[in-house]
Coordinates of C-alpha atoms and ligand atoms in Angstrom, one line a residue:
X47 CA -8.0 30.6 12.2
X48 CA -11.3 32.0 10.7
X49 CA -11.7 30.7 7.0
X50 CA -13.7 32.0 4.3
X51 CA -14.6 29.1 1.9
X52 CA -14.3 26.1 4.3
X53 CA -14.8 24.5 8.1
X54 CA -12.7 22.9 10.6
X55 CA -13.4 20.9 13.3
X56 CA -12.0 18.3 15.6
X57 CA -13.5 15.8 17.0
X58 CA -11.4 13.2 19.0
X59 CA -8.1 12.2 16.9
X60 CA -10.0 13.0 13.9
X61 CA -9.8 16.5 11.9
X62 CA -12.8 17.5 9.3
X63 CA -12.4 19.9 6.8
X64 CA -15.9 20.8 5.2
X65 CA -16.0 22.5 2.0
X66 CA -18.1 25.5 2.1
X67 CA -19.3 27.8 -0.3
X68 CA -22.7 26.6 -0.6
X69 CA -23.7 29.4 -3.5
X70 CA -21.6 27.8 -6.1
X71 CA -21.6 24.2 -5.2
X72 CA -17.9 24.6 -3.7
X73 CA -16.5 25.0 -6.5
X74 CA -12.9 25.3 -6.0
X75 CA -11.7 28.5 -6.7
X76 CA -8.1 29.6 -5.3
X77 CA -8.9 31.1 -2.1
X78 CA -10.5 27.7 -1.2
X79 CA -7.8 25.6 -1.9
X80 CA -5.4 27.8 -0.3
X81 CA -7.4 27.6 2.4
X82 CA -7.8 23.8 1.9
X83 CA -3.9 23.7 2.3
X84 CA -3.3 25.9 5.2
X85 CA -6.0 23.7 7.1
X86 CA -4.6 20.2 6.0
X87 CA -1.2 22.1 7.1
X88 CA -2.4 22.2 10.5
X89 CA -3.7 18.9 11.4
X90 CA -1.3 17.2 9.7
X91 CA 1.0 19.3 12.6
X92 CA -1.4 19.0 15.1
X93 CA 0.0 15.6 16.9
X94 CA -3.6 15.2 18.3
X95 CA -5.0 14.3 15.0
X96 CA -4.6 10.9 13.5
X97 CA -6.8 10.7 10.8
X98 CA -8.3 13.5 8.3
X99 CA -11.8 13.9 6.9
X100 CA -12.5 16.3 3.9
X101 CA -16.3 16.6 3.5
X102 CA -18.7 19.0 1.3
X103 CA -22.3 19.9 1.9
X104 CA -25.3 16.8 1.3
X105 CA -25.9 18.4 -2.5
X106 CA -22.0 18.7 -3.3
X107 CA -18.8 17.2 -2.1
X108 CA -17.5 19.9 -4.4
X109 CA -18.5 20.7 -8.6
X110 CA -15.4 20.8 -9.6
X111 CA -12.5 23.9 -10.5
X112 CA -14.3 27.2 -10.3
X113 CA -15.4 27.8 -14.3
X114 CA -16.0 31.3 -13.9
X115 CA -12.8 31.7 -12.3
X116 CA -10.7 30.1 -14.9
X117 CA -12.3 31.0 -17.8
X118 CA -10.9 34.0 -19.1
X119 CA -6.9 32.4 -18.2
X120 CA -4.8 32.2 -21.4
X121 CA -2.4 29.5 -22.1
X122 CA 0.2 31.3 -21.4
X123 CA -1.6 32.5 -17.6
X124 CA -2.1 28.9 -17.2
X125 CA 1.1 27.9 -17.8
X126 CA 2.7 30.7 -16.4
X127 CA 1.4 30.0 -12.8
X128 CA 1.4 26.2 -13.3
X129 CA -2.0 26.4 -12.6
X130 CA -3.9 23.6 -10.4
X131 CA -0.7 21.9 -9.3
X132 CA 1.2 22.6 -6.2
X133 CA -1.3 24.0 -4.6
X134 CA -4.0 21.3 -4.9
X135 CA -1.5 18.7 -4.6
X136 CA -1.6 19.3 -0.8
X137 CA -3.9 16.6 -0.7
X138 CA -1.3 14.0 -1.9
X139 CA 1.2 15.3 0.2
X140 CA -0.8 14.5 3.5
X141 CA 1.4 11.6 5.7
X142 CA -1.9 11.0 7.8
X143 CA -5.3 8.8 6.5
X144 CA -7.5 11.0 4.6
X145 CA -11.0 10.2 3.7
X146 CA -13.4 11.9 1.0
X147 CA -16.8 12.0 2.4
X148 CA -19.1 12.3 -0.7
X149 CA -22.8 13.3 -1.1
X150 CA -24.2 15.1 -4.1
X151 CA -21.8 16.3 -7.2
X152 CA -18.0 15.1 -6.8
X153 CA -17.7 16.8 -10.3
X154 CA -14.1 17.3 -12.5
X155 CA -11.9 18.5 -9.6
X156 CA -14.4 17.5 -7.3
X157 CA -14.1 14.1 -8.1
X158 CA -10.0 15.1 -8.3
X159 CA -9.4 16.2 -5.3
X160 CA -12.0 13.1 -3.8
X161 CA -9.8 10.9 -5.5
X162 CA -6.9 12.1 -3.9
X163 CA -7.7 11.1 -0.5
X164 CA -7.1 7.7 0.4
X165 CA -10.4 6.4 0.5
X166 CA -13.7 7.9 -0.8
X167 CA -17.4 7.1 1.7
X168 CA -19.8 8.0 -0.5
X169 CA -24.0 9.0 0.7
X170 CA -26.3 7.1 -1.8
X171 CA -26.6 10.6 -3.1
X172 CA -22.6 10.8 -4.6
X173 CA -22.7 12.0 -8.4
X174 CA -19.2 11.2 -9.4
X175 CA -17.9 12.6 -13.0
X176 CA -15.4 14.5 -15.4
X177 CA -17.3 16.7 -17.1
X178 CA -14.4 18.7 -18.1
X179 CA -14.8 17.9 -21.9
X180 CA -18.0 19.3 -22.1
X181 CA -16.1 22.3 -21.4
X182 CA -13.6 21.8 -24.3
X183 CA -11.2 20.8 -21.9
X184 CA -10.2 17.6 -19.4
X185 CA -9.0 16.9 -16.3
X186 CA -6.6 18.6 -15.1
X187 CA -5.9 17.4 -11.3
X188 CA -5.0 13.4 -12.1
X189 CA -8.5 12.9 -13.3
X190 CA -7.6 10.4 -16.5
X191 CA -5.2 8.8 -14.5
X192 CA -6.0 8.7 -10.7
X193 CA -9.4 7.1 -12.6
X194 CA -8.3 5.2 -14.8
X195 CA -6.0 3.5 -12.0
X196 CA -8.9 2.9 -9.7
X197 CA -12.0 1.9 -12.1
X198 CA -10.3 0.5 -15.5
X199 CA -9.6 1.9 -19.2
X200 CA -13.2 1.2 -20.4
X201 CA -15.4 3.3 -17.8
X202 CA -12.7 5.8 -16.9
X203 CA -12.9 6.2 -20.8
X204 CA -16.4 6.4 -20.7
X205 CA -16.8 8.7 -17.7
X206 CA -13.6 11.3 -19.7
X207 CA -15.1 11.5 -22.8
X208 CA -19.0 11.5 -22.2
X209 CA -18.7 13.8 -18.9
X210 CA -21.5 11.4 -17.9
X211 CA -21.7 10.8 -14.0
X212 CA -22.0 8.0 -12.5
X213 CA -23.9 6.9 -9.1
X214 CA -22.8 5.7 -5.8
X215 CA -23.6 2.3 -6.3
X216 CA -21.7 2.1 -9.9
X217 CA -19.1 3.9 -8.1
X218 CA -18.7 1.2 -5.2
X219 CA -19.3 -1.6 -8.3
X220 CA -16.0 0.4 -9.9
X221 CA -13.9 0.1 -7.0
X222 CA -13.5 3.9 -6.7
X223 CA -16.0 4.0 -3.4
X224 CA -14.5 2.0 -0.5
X225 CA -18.6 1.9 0.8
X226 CA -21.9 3.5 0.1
X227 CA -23.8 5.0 3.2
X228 CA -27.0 5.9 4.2
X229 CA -27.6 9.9 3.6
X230 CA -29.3 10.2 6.5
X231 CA -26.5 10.3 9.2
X232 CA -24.0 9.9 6.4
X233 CA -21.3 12.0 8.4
X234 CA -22.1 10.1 11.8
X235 CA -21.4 7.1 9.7
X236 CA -18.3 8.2 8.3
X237 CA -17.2 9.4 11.7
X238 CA -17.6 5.4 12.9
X239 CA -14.9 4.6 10.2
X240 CA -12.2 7.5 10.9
X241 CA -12.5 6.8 14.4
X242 CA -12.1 3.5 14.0
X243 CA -8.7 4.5 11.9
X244 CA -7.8 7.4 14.3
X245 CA -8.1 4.4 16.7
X246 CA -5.0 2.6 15.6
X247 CA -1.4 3.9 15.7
X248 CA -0.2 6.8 13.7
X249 CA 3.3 5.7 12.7
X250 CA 1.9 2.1 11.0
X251 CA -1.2 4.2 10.2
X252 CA 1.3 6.8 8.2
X253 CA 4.0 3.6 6.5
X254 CA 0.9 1.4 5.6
X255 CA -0.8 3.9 3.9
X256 CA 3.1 4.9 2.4
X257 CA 3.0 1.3 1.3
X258 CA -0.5 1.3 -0.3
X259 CA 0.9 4.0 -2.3
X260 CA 3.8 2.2 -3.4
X261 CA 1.9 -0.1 -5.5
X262 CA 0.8 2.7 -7.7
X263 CA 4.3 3.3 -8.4
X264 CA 6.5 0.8 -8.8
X265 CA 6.5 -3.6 -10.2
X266 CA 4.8 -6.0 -7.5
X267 CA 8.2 -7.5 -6.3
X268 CA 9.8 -3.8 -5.6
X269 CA 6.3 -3.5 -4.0
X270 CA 6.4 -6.1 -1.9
X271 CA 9.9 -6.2 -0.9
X272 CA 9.0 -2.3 0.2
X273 CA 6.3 -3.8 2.1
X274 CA 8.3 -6.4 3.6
X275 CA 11.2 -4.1 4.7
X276 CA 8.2 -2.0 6.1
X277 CA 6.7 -4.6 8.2
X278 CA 10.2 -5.3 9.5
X279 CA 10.5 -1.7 10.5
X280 CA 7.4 -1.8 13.0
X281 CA 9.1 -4.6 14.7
X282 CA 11.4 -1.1 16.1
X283 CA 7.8 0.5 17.4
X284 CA 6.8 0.2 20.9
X285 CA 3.1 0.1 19.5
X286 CA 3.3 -2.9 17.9
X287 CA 5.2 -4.6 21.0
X288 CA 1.9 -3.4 23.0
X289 CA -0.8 -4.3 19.9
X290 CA 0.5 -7.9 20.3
X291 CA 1.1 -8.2 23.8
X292 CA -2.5 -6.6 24.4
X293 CA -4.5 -9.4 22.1
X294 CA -2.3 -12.4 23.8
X295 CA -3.7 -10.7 26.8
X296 CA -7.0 -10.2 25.3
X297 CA -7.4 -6.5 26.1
X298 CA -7.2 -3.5 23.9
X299 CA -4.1 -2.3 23.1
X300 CA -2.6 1.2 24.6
X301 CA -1.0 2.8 21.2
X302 CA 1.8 5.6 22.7
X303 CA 2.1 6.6 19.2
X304 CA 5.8 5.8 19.7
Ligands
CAA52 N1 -17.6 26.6 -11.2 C1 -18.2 27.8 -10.9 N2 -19.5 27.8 -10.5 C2 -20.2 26.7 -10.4 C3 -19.6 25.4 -10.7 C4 -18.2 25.4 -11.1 N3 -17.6 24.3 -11.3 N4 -20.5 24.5 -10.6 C5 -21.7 25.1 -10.2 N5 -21.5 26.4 -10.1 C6 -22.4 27.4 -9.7 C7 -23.4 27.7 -10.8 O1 -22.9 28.6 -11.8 C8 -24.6 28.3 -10.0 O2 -24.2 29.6 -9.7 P1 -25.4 30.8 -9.9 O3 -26.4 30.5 -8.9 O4 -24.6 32.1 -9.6 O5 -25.8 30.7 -11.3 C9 -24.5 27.5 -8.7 O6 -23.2 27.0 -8.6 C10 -25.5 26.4 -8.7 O7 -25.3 25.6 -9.8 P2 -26.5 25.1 -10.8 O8 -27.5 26.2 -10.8 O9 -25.8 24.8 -12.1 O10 -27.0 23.8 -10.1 P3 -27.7 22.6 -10.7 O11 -28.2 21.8 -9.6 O12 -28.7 23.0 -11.8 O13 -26.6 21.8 -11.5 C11 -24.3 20.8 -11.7 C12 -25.5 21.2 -10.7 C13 -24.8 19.7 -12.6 C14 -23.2 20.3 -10.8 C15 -23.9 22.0 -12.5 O14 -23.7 23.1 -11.6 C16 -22.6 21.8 -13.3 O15 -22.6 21.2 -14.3 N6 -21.5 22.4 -12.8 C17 -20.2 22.3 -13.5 C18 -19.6 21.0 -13.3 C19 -18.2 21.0 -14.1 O16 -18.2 21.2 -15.2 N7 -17.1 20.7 -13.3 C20 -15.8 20.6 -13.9 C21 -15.1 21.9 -13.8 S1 -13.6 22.0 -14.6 C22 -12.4 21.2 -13.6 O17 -12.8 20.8 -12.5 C23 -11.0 21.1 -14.1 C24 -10.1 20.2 -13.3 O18 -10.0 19.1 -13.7 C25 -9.4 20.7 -12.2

């Protein structure tokens, strides 16, 4: 499939999309994130791929919705096509492990659609921020409350009404960067940790990170009986049969995927 705006390779059991369109710091206009669907789509169907890297360019992971785009929409355009919803939502809707790879801006939906994934590896270079209200606007792709779960009222507060950024290293202090990375060989890097995820088996792969999600969503004893009825269920998997019967034999284990 030839794309416009973004990239897609494979590489082992791991899928990367690669935000493209250098000239305007791809900034997601809607033939990018139609485009961004249609490839997450695919690998998510493609029974090869376990494991799902979204990625941007070393000066920017992406500099949010396209302004120039949007900004002659009415409120009642806006509303009308429910605009930034179902279509960016894809993201969410993924069963298999994402990961943002961030260097440079990760800006308003930048920072969204990072956020979305289920972990964020940021370069030393990441720039993460809402900027929107500099714009007379906010987020509008779970920015005050995808942030405000992950780093706390006070600095998702901060980071919403200032439109400050913040660094990589604040980030990872915040808890909305699982790790910082070198920028040189920053995707190499990243590829060590989706391999290392693509590695494992993709049925507990897709229910643990199902139960990950459940704790945004629910009390901690529905979470954890979820979790519990979960971890039950892989008992019915011949994966984790052969995960613990390979480390009493100390060898690696031969997931089936099954
Ligand atoms: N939309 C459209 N074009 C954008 C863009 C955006 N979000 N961000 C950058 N660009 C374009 C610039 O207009 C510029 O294009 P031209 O060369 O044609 O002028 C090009 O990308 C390069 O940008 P700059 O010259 O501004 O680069 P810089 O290095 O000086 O600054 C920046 C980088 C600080 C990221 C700056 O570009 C910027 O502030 N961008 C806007 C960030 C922003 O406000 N994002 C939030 C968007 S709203 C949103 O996302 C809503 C939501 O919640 C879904």
């Amino acid at each position: 499939m030839a794309y416009e705006n973004i990239l897609v390779d494979r590489k082992g059991a791991v899928g990367i999309v690669t935000l493209n369109r250098p000239k305007a710091l791809n900034a997601l206009c809607a033939a990018l994130i139609e485009e961004l669907g249609e490839a997450l789509t695919d690998l998510e169907g493609d029974d090869a791929i376990r494991c799902i890297v979204i990625t941007g360019s070393e000066k920017a992971f992406a500099a949010g919705a396209d302004i120039k785009e949007m900004k002659d929409k009415s409120y009642a355009d806006v509303l009308d096509e429910d605009f930034i919803t179902g279509d960016w939502e894809v993201v969410t809707r993924c069963r298999k492990p994402t990961i943002a790879a961030v260097a440079g801006f990760a800006l308003g939906g930048g920072c969204e659609i990072a956020m979305m994934c289920d972990m964020i590896l940021a370069a030393e270079t990441a720039k993460f921020g809402q900027p929107e209200i500099k714009l007379g606007t906010i987020p509008g792709s779970g920015g005050t409350q995808r942030l405000t779960r992950s780093v706390g009222k006070s600095l998702a507060m901060y980071l919403c009404l200032t439109g400050d950024m913040i660094d990589a290293e604040t980030a990872l202090r915040a808890g909305l960067v699982a790790k910082v990375l070198p920028a040189e060989g920053f995707l190499d890097a990243v590829m060590k940790v989706a391999d290392a995820v693509a590695g494992h088996s993709l049925p507990v792969l897709r229910v643990c990170k199902e139960a990950v999600n459940v704790a945004y969503e629910t009390t901690l004893a529905e979470g954890v009986r979820f979790e519990r009825r979960v971890f039950h269920g892989t008992f019915a998997l011949e994966d984790r049969t052969e995960g613990m019967e390979a480390f009493a034999a100390k060898r690696k284990p031969d997931f089936k995927h099954r």
